[in-house]
PDB file of C-alpha atoms in Angstrom:
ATOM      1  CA  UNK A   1     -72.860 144.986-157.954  1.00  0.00           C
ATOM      2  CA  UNK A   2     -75.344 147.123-158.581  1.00  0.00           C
ATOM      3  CA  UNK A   3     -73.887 148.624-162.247  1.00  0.00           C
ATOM      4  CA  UNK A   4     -75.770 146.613-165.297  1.00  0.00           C
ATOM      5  CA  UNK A   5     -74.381 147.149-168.875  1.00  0.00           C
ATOM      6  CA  UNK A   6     -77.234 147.053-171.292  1.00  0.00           C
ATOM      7  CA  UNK A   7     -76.308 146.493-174.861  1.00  0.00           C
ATOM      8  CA  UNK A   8     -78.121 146.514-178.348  1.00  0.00           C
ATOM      9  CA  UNK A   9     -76.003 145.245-180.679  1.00  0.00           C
ATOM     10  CA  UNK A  10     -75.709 146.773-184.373  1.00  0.00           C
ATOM     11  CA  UNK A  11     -72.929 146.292-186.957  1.00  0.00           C
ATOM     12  CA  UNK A  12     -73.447 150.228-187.904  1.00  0.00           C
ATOM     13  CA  UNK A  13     -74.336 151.405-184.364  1.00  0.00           C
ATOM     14  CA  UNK A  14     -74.236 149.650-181.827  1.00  0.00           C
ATOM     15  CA  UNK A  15     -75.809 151.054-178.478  1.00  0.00           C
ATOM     16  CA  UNK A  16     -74.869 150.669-174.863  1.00  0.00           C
ATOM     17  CA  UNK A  17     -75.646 151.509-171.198  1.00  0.00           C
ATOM     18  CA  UNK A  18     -74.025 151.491-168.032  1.00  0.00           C
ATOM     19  CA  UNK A  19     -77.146 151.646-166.043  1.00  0.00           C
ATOM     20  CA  UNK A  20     -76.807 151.784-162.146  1.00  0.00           C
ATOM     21  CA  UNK A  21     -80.494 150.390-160.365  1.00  0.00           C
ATOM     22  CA  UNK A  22     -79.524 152.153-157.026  1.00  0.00           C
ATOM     23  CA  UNK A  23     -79.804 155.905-158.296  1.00  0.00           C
ATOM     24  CA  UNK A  24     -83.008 157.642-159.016  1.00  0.00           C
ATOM     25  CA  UNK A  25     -83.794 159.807-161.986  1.00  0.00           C
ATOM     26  CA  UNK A  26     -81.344 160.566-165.133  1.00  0.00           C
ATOM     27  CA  UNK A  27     -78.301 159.452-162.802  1.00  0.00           C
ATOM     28  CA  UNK A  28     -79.177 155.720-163.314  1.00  0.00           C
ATOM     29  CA  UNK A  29     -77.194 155.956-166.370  1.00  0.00           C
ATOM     30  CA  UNK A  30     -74.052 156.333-165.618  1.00  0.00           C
ATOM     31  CA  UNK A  31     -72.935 156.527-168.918  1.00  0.00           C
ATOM     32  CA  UNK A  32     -74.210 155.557-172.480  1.00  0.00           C
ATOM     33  CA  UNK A  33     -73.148 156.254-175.985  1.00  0.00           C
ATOM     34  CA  UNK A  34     -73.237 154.250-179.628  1.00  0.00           C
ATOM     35  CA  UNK A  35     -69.693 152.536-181.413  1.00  0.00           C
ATOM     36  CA  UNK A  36     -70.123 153.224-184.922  1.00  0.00           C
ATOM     37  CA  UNK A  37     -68.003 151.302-188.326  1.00  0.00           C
ATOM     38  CA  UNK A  38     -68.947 152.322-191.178  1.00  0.00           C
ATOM     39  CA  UNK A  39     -69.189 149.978-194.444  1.00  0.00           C
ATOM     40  CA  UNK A  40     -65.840 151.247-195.714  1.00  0.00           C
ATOM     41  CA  UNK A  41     -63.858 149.226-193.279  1.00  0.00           C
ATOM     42  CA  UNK A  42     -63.064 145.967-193.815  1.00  0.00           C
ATOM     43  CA  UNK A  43     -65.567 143.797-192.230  1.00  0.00           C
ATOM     44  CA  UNK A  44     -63.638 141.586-189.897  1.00  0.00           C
ATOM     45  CA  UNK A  45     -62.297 145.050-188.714  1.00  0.00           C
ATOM     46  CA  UNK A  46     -65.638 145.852-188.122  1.00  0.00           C
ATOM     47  CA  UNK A  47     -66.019 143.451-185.614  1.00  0.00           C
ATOM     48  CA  UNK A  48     -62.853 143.467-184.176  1.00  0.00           C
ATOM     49  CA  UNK A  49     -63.173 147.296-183.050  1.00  0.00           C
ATOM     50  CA  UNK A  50     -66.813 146.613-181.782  1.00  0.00           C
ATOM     51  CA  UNK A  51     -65.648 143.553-179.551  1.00  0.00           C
ATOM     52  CA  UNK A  52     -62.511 145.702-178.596  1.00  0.00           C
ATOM     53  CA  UNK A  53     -64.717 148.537-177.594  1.00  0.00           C
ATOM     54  CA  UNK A  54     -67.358 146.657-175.329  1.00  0.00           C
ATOM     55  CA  UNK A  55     -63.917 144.494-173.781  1.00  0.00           C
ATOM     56  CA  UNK A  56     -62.646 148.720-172.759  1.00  0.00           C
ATOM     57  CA  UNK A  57     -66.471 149.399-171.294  1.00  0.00           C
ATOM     58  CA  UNK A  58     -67.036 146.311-169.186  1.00  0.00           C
ATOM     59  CA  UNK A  59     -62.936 146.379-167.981  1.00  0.00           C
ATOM     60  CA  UNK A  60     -63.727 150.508-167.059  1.00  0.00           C
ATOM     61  CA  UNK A  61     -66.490 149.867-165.103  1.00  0.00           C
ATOM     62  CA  UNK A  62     -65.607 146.664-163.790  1.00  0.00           C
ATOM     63  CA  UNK A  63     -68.912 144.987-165.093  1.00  0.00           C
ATOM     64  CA  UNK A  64     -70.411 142.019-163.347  1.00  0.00           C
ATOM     65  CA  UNK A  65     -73.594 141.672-164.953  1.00  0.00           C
ATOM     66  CA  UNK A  66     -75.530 142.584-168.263  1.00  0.00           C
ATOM     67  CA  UNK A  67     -78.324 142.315-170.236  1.00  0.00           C
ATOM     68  CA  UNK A  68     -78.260 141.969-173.928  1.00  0.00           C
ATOM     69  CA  UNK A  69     -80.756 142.381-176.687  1.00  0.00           C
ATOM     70  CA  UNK A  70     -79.951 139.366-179.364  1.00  0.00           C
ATOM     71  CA  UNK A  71     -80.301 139.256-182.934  1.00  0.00           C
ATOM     72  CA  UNK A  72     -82.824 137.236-184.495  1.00  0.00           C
ATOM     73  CA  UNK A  73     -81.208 133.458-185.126  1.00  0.00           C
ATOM     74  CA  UNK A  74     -81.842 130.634-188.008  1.00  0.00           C
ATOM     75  CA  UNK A  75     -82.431 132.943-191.048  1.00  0.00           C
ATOM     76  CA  UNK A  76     -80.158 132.806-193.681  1.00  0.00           C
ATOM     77  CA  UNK A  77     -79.858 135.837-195.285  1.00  0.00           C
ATOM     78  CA  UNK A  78     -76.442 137.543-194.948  1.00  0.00           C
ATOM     79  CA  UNK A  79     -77.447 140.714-192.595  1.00  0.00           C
ATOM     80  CA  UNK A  80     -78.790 138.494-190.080  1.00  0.00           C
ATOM     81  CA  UNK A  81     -75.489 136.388-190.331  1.00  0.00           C
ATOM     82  CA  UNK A  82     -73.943 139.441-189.704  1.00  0.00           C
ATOM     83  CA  UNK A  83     -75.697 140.224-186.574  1.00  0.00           C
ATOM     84  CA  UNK A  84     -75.071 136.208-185.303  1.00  0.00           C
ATOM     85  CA  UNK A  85     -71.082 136.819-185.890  1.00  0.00           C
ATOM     86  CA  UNK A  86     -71.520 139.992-183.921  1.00  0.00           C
ATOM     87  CA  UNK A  87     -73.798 138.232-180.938  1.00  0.00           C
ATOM     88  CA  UNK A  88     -71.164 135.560-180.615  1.00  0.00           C
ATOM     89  CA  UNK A  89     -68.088 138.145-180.399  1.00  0.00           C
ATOM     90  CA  UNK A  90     -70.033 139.560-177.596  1.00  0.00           C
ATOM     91  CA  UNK A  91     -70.279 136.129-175.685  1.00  0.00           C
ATOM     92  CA  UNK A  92     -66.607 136.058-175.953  1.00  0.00           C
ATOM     93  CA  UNK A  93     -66.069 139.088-174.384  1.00  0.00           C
ATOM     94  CA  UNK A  94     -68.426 138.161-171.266  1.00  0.00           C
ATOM     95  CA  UNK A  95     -67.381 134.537-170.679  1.00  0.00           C
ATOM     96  CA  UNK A  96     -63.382 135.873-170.933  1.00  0.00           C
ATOM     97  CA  UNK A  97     -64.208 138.541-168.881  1.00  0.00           C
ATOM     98  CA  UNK A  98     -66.702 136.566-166.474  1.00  0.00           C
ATOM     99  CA  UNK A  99     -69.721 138.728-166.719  1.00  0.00           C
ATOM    100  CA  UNK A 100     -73.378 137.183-166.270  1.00  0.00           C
ATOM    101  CA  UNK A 101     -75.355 137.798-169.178  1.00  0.00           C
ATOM    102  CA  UNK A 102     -79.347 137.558-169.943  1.00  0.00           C
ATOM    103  CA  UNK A 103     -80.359 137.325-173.413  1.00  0.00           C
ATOM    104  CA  UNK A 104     -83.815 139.563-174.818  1.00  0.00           C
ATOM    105  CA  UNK A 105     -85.680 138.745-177.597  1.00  0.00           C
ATOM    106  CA  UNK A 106     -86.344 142.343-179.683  1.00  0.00           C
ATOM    107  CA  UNK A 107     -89.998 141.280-178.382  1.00  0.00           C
ATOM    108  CA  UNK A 108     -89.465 140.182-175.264  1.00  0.00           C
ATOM    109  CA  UNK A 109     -87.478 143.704-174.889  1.00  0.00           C
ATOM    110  CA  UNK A 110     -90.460 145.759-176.040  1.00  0.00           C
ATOM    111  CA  UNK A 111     -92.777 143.672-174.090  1.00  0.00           C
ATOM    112  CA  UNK A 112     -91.404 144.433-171.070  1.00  0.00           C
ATOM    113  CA  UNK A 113     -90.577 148.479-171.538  1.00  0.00           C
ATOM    114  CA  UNK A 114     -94.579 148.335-171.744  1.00  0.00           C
ATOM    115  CA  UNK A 115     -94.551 146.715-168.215  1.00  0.00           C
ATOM    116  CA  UNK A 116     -98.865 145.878-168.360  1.00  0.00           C
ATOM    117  CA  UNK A 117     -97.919 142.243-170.060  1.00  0.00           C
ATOM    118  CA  UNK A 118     -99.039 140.339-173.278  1.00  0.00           C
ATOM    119  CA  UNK A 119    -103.032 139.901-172.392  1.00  0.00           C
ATOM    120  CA  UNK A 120    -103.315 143.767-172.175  1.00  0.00           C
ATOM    121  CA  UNK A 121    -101.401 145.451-174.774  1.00  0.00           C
ATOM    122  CA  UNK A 122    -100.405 143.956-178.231  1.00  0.00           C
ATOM    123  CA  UNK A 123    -100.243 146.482-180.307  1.00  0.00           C
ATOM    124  CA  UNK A 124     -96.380 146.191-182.173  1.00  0.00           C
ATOM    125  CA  UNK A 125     -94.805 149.449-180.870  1.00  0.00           C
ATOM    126  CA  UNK A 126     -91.566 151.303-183.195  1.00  0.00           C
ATOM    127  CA  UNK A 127     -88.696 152.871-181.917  1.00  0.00           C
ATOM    128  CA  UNK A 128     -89.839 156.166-180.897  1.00  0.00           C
ATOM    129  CA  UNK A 129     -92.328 154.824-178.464  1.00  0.00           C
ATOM    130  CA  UNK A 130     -89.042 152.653-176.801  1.00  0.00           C
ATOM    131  CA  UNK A 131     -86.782 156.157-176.593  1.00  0.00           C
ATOM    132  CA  UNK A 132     -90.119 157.806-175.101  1.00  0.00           C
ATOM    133  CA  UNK A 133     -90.470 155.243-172.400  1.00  0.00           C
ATOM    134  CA  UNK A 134     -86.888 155.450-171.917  1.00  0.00           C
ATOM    135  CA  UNK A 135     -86.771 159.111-171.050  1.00  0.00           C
ATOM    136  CA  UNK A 136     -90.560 158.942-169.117  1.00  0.00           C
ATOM    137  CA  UNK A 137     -88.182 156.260-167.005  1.00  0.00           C
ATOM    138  CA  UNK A 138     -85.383 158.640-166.589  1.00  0.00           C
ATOM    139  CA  UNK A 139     -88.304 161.439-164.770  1.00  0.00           C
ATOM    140  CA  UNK A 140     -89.840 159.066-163.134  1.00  0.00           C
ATOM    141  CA  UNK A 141     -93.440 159.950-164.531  1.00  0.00           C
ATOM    142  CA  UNK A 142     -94.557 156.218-165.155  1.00  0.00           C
ATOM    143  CA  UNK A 143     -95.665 154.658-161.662  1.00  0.00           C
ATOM    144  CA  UNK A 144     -94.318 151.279-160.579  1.00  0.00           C
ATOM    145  CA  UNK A 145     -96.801 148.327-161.435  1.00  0.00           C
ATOM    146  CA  UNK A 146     -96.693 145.369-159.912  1.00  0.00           C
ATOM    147  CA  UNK A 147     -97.674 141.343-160.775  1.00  0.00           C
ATOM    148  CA  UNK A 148     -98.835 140.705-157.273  1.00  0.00           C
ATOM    149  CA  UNK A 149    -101.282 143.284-157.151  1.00  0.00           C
ATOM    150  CA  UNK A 150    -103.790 141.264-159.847  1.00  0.00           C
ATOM    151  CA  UNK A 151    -105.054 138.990-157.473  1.00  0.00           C
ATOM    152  CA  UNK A 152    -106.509 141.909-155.870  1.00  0.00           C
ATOM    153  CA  UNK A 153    -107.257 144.144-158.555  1.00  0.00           C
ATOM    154  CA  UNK A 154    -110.965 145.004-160.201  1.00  0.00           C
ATOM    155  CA  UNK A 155    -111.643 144.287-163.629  1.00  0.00           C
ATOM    156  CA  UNK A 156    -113.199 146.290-166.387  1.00  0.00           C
ATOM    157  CA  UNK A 157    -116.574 144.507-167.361  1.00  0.00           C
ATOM    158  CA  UNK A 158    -115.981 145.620-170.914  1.00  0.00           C
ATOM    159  CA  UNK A 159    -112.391 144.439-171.377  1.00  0.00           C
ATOM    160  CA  UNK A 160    -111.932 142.022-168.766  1.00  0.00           C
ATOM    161  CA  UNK A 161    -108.355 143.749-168.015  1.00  0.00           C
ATOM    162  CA  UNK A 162    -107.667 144.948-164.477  1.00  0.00           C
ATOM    163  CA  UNK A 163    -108.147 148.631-164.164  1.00  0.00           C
ATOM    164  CA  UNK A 164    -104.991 149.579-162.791  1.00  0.00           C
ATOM    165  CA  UNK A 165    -103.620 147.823-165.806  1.00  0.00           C
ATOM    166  CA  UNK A 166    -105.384 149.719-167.998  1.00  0.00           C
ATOM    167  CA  UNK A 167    -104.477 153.183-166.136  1.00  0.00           C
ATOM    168  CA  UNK A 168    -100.928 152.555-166.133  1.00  0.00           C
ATOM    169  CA  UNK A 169    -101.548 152.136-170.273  1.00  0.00           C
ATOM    170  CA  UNK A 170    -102.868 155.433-170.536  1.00  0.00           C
ATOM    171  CA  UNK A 171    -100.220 156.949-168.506  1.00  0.00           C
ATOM    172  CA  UNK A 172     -97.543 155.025-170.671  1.00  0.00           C
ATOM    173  CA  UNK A 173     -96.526 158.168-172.524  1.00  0.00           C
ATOM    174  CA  UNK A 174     -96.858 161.023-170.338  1.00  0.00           C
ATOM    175  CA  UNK A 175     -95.892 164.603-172.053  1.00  0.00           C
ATOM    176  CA  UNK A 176     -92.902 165.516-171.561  1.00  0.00           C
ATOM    177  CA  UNK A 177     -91.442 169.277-171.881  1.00  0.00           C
ATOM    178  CA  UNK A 178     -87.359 169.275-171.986  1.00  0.00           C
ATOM    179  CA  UNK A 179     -87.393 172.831-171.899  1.00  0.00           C
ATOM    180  CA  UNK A 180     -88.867 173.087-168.697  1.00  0.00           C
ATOM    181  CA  UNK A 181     -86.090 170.965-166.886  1.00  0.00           C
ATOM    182  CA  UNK A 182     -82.349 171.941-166.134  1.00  0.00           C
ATOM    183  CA  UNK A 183     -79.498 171.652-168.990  1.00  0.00           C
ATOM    184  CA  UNK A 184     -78.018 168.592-167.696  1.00  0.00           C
ATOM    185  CA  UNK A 185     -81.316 167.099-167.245  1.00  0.00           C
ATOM    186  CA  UNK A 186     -82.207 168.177-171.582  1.00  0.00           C
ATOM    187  CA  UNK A 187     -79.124 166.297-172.109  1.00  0.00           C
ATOM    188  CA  UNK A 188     -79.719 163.740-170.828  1.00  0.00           C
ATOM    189  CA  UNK A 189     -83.234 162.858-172.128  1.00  0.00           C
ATOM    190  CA  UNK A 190     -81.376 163.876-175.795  1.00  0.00           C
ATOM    191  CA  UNK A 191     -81.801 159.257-176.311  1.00  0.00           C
ATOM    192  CA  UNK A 192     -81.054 157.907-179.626  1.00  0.00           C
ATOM    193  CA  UNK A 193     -83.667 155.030-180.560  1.00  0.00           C
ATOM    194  CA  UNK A 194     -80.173 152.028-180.313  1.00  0.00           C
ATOM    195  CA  UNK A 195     -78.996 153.777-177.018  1.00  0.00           C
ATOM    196  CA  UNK A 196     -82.829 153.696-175.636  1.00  0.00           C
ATOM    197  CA  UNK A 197     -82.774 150.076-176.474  1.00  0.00           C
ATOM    198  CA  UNK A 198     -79.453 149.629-174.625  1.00  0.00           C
ATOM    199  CA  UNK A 199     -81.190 151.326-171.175  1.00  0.00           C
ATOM    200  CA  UNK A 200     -84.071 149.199-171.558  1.00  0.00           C
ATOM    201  CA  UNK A 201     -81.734 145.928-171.790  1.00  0.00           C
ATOM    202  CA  UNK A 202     -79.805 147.465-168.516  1.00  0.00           C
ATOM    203  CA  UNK A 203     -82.917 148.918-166.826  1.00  0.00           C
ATOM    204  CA  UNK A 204     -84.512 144.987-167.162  1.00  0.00           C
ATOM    205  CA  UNK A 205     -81.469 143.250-166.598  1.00  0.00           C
ATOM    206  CA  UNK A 206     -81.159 144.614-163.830  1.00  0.00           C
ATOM    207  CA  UNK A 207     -83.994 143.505-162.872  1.00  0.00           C
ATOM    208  CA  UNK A 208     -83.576 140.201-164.544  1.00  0.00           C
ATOM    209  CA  UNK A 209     -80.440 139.343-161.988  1.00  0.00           C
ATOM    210  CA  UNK A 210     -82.233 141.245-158.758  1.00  0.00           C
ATOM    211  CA  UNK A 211     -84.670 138.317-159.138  1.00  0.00           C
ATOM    212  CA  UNK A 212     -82.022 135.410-159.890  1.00  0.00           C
ATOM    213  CA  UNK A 213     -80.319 137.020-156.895  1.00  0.00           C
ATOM    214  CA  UNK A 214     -83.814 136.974-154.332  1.00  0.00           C
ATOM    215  CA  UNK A 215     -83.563 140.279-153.948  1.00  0.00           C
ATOM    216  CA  UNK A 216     -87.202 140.593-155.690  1.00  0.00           C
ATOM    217  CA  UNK A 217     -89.925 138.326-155.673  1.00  0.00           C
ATOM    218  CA  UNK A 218     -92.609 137.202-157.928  1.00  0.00           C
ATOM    219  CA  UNK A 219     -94.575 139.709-156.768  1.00  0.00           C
ATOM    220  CA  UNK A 220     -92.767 142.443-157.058  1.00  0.00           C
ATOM    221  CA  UNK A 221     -92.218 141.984-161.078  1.00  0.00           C
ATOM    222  CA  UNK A 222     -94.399 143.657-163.346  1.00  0.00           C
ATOM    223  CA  UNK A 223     -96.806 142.117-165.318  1.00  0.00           C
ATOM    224  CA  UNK A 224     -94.198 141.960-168.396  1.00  0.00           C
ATOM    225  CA  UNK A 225     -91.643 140.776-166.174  1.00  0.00           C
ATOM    226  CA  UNK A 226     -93.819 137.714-165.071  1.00  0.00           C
ATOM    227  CA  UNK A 227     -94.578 137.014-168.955  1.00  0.00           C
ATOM    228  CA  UNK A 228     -90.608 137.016-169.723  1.00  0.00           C
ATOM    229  CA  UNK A 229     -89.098 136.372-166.984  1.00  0.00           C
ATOM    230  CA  UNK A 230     -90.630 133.209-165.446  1.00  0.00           C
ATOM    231  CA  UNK A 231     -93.989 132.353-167.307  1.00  0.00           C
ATOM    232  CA  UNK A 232     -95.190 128.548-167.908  1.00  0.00           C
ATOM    233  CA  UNK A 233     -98.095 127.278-169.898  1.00  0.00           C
ATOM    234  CA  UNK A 234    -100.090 124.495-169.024  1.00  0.00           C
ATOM    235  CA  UNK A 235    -102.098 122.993-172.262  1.00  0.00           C
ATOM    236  CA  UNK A 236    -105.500 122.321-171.587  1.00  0.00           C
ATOM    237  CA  UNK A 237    -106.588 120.315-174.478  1.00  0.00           C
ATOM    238  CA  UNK A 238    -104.846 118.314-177.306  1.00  0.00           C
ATOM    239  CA  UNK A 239    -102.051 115.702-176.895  1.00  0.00           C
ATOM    240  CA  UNK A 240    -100.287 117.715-174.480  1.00  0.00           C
ATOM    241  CA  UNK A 241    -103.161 118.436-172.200  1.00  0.00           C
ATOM    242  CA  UNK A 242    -102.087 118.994-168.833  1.00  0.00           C
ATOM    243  CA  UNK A 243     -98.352 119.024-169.277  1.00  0.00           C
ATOM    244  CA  UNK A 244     -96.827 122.279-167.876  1.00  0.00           C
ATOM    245  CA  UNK A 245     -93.795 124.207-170.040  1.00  0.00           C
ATOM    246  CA  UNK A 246     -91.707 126.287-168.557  1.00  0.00           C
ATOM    247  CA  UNK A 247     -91.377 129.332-171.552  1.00  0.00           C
ATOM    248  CA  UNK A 248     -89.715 132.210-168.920  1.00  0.00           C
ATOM    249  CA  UNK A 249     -85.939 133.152-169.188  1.00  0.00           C
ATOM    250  CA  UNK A 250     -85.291 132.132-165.605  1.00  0.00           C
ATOM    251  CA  UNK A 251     -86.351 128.464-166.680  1.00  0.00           C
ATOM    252  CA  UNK A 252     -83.366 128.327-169.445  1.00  0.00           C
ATOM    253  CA  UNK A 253     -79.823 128.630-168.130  1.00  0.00           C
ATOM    254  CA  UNK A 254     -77.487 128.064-170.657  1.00  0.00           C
ATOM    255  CA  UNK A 255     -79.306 129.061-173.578  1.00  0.00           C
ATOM    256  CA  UNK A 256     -80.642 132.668-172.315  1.00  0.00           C
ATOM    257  CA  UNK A 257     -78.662 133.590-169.421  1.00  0.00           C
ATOM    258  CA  UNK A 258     -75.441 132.708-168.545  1.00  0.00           C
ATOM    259  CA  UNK A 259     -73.537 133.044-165.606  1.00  0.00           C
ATOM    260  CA  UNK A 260     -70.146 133.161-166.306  1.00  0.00           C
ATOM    261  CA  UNK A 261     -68.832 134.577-163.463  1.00  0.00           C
ATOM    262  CA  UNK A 262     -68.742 130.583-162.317  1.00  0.00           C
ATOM    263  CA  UNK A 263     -67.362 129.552-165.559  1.00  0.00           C
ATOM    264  CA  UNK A 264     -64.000 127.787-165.846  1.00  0.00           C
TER     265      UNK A 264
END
């Protein structure tokens, strides 16, 4: 069960990824591409051939599991509509099909492709920083951080952020030459920004269901992963001092994961 598809849903161009945690370098995607309508067709056609097309993926590769970017909910202008029909076509095609889906905020997605969590970098990052990460992923030039090493780790006296935090922030965008690598290897680092997306989604819900599944721990997740995945908050003053929330995705089944494979 080791095959994620990681999705990033788009009316126009919609990217996915069949992204495969037990290989190593470019061959963890397995395969990847966009589904494009264009704003000729007529609209519920649009989203008929979309939900047809991700139905043919996950029935090819006989998906189990996926992660899914989601469109932003509650607003009520008509493009963000849009994106809600789309987002609930796609639950129909996992709960028919009985695939497990987690659900990423376009934060919480960006948050964790820079891996050092919320306290250390907040700067808003664009699309070409995601596809960059993406393909630094791919060569395996960004070393593995991990949440349990803070306990341990020594902070910088200026910043009050844990060195190693702070190295692996530096190293976030390492250079990266195509030329100097093999054909197959240029083409596959040749990410659009909605297919990067869709690895990232994969990539971290993969990771998402390795944890669900005990096959990871709480210290083995990356800072990022902590933050999203399993975070709580304890208020310390104000009416709700001392109460505890629970604000990670493994605390809200049913609203952003589902696991459908049990479903009736």
């Amino acid at each position: 069960m080791s095959l994620v598809l990681g999705l990033d849903p788009s009316i126009t161009s919609y990217g996915w990824c069949v992204y495969d945690s037990e290989r190593t370098g470019v061959d963890r995607v397995v395969d990847r591409g966009r589904w494009k309508t264009g704003v000729s067709e007529l609209e519920i056609c649009r989203y008929l051939t979309l939900r047809d097309n991700l139905q043919e993926c996950v029935r090819k590769y006989n998906i189990q599991r996926a992660g899914m970017e989601t469109p932003p909910v509650g607003s009520s202008s008509f493009s963000l509509e849009r994106l809600y029909a789309l987002y609930i076509y796609n639950l129909e095609v996992m709960y028919t099909n009985k695939v497990d889906v987690v659900l990423f905020a376009p934060t919480q997605l960006t948050l964790l492709a820079k891996r050092v969590g919320s306290g250390v970098e907040k700067r808003h990052w664009d699309k070409a920083e995601m596809v960059w990460v993406a393909r630094a992923h791919l060569l395996d030039l960004v070393p593995d951080i991990r949440y349990g090493d803070l306990t341990k780790a020594q902070l910088n006296p200026a910043t009050k952020v844990p060195l190693f935090l702070e190295e692996a922030l530096a190293a976030q965008f390492p250079f990266i030459d195509d030329k100097s690598y093999p054909a197959l290897i240029q083409k596959a680092l040749k990410i659009q920004a909605d297919e990067a997306d869709a690895l990232h989604a994969g990539r971290f819900g993969s990771r998402f269901w390795d944890f669900v599944d005990g096959k990871i721990g709480e210290a083995d997740l990356t800072p990022s992963e902590w933050d999203v995945f399993i975070k709580t908050h304890t208020y310390k003053a104000g009416p709700k001092k001392g109460t505890t929330e629970a604000e990670g995705i493994f605390h809200k089944p049913g609203k952003r994961f589902f696991r459908f494979h049990s479903s009736p």
